[in-house]
Coordinates of C-alpha atoms in Angstrom, one line a residue:
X1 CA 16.4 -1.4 -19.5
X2 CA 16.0 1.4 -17.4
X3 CA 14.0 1.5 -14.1
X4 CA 10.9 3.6 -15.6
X5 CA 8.6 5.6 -12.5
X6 CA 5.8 7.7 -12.0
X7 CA 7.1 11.3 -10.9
X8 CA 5.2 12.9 -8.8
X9 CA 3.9 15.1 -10.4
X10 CA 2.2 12.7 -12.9
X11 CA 1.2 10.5 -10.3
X12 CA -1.1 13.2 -8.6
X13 CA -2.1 14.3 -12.4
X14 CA -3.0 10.6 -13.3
X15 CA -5.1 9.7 -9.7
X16 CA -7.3 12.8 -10.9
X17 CA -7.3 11.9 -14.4
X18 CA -8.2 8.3 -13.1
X19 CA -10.9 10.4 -11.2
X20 CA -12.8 12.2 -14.1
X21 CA -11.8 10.8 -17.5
X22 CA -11.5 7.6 -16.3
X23 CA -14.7 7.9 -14.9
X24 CA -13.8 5.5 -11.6
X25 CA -14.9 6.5 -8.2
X26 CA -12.4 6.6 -5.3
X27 CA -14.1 3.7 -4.1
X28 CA -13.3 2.0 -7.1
X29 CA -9.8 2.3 -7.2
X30 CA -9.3 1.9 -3.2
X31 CA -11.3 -1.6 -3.8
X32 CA -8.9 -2.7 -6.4
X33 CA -6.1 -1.7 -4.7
X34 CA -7.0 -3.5 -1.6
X35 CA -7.4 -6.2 -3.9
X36 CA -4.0 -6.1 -5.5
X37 CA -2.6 -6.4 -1.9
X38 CA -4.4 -9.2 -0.9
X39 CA -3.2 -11.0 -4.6
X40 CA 0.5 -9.6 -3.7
X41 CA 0.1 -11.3 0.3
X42 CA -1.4 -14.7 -0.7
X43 CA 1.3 -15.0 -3.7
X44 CA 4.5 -14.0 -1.3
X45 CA 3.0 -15.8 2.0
X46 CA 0.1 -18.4 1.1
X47 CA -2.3 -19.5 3.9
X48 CA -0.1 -22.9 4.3
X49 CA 2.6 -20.5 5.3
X50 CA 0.4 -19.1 8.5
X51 CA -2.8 -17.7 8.6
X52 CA -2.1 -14.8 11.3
X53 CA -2.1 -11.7 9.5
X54 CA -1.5 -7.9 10.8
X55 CA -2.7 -5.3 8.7
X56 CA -1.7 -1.7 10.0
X57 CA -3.4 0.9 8.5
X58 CA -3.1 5.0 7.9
X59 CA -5.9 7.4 8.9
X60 CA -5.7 8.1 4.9
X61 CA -6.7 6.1 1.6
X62 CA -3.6 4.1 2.3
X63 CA -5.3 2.2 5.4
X64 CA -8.6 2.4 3.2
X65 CA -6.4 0.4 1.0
X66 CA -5.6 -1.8 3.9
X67 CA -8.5 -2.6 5.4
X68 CA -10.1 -3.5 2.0
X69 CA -7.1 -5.8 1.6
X70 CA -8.0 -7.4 5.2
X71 CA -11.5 -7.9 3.4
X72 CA -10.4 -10.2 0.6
X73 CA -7.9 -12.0 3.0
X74 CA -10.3 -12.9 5.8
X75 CA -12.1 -14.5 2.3
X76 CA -9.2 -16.5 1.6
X77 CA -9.4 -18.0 5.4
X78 CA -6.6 -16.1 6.6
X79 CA -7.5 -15.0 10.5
X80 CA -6.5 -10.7 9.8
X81 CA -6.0 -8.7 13.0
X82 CA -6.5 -4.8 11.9
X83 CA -4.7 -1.9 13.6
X84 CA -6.1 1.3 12.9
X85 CA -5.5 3.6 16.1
X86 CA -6.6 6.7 14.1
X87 CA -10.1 5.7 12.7
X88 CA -11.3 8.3 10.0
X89 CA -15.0 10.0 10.3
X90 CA -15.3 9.4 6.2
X91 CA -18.0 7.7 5.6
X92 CA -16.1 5.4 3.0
X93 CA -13.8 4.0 5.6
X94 CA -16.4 3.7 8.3
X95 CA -18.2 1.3 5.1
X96 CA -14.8 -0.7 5.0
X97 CA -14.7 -0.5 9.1
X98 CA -18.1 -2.2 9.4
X99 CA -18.0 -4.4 6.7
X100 CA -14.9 -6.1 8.6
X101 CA -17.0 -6.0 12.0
X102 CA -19.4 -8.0 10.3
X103 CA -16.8 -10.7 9.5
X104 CA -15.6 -10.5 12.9
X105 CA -12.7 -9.4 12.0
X106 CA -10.5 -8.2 15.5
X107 CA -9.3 -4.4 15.6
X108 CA -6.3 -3.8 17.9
X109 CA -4.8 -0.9 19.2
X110 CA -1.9 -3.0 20.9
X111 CA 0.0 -3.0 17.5
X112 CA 3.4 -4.5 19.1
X113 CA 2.0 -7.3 21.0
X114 CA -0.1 -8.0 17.8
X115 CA 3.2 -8.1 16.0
X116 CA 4.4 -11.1 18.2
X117 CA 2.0 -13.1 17.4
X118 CA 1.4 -12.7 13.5
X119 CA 2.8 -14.8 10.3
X120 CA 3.0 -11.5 8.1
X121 CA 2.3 -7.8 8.1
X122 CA 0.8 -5.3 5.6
X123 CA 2.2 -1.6 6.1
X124 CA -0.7 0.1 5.0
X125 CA 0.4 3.1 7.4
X126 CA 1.6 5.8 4.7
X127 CA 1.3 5.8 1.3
X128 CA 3.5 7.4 -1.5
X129 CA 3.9 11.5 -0.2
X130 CA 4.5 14.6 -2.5
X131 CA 6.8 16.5 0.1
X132 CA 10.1 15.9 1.4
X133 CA 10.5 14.3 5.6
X134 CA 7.0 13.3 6.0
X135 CA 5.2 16.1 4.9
X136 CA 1.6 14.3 3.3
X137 CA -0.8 17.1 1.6
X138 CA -4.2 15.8 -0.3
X139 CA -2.6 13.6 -2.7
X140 CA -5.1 13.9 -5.5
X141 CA -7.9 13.2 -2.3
X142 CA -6.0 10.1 -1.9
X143 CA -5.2 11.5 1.9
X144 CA -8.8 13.8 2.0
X145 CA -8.9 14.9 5.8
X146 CA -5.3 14.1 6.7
X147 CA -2.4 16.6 6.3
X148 CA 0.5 16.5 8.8
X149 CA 4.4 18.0 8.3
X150 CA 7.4 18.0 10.4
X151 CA 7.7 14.1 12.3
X152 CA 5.7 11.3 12.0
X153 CA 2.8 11.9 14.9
X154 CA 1.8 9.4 17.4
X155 CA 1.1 6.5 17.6
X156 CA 3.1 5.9 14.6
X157 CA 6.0 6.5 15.3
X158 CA 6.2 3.4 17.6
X159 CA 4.9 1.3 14.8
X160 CA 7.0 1.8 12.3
X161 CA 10.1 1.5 14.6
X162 CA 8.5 -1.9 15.5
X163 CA 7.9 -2.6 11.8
X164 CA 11.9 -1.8 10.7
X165 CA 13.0 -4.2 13.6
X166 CA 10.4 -7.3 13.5
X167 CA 11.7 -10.4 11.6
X168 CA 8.0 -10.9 10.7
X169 CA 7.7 -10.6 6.8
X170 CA 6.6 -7.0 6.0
X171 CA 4.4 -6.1 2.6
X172 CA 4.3 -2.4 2.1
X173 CA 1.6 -0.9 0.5
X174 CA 2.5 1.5 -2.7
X175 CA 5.4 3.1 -0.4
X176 CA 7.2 1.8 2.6
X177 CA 5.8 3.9 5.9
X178 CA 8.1 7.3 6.1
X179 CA 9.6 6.5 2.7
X180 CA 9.9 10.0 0.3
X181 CA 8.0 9.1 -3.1
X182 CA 11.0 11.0 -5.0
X183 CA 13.8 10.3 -2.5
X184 CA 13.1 6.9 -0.7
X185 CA 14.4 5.8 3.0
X186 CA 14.3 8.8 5.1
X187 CA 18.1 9.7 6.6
X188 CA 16.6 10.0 10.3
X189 CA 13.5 9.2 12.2
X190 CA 11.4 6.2 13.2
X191 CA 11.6 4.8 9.5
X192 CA 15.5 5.0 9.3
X193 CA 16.7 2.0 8.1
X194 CA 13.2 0.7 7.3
X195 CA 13.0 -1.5 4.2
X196 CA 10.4 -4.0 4.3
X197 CA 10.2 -7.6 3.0
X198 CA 8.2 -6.9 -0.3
X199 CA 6.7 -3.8 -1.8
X200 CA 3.2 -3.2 -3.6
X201 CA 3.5 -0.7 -5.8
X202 CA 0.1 0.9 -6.8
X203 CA -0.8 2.1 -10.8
X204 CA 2.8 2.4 -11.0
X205 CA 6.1 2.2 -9.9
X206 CA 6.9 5.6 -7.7
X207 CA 10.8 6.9 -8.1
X208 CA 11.2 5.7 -4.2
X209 CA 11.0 1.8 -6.3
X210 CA 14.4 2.2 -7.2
X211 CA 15.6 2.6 -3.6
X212 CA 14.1 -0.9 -2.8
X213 CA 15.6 -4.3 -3.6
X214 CA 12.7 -6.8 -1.8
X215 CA 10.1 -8.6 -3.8
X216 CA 8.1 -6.0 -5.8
X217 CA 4.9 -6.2 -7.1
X218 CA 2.7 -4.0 -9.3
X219 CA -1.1 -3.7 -8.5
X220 CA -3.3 -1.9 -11.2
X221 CA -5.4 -3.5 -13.9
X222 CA -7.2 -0.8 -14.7
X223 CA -5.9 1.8 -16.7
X224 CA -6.9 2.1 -20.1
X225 CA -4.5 2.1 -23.1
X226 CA -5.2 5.8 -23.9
X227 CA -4.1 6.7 -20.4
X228 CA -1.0 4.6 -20.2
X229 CA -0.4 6.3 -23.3
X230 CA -0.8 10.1 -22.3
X231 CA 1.2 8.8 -19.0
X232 CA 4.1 7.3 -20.8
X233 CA 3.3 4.4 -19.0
X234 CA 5.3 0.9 -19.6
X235 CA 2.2 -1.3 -18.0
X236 CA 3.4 -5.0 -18.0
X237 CA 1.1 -7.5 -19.3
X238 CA -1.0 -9.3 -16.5
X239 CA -1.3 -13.1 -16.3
X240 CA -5.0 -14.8 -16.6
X241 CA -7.2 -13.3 -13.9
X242 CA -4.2 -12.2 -12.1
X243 CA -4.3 -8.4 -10.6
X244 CA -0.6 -8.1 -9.8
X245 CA 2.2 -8.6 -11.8
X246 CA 6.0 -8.9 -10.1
X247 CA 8.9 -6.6 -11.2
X248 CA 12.4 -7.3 -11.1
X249 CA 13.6 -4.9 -8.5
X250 CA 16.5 -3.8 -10.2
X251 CA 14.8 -2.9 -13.8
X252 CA 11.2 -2.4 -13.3
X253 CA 10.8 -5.2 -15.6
X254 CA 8.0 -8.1 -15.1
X255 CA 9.6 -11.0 -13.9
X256 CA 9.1 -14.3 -16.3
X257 CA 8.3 -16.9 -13.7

């Protein structure tokens, strides 16, 4: 079968539709994408594996995504170190900020010297973008308060460079950092040659999924039949209490384990 993705187009269409119709609150769908990550992290590198866990996160709802992710993983006695260099003033992601405080959590703004000493890393940098090279606009409020075009701006460049050359197991969240949601790896900048070790794809698959050949997962037990109908969405079937489902890279397909 054919490798079926969200354009996008639909994918900003359904993120508002999940918005109103759906009646879910960005909170809402930032906490159970955070969760899906953490699912994705603990099936692909269990606790027994290492506990050390880098979590680098976006000044957008990407790294709102990540840090809830850190949440659930300090839970399941992982020891999560969070970079997040570019804090937002949101109120929502201070919430997520504190709420990691609390747990005692470490924040970092030495990203590659975290890096050498972690078992695995979430990329929670950039999410999926609706321009071409980089270019992030408010993607359905998914990025509210962060726009940027032309490069990647500091400090990330430096990041992602050290992401595409660590042998550290990398877990990408909905879209490998710099990645084009239509067109995938970029052809130059920080992110060329970039493809990380897994890939968390968020709702649905993006068209950039068909550029990546790691382990790929799909994160979003939450969208109602009538949607996933108006969407022509092919939403596998999820496993018991399971919030992730893994694809077969090459057909979009769920996996039979």
């Amino acid at each position: 079968m054919a490798f079926k993705t969200l354009s996008a187009k639909s994918a900003v269409a359904l993120d508002k539709e999940l918005m109103s119709t759906g009646a879910f609150s960005i909170d809402q769908l930032m906490e159970l994408a955070g969760l899906s990550v953490s699912q994705a992290v603990y099936r692909l590198h269990p606790p027994s594996k290492g506990k050390n866990v880098l979590i680098a996160c976006g000044p957008g709802n990407n790294g709102g995504d990540g840090l809830v992710a850190a949440r659930h993983l300090w839970h399941y006695n992982y020891r999560p170190t969070v970079y997040y260099p570019k804090q937002s003033k949101n109120e929502l992601y201070q919430r997520l900020a504190t709420q990691l405080n609390n747990l005692g959590v470490p924040f970092t703004e030495d990203f590659e010297g975290a890096l050498k000493d972690t078992n695995h890393v979430v990329d929670a940098i950039f999410g999926t973008s609706t321009q071409p090279m980089f270019k992030f606009r408010d993607f359905a409020n998914r990025f509210t308060g962060f726009s940027f075009s032309g490069e990647v701006r500091e400090p990330f460049p430096a990041a992602i460079k050290a992401l595409k050359e660590t042998t550290v197991p990398v877990t990408s969240v909905d879209a490998p950092s710099s990645w084009d949601i239509e067109n995938g790896p970029p052809s130059e900048g920080p992110g060329k040659g970039f493809y990380p070790t897994a890939l968390v794809s968020l709702t649905a698959p993006k068209p950039l999924a068909k550029f990546f050949h790691g382990r790929h997962f799909l994160g979003g037990r939450f969208v109602s039949p009538e949607i996933a109908q108006k969407y022509d969405l092919e939403l596998p079937e999820y496993d018991g209490i399971d919030q992730i489902v893994e694809l077969d890279p090459k057909t979009g397909q769920k996996l039979k384990l």
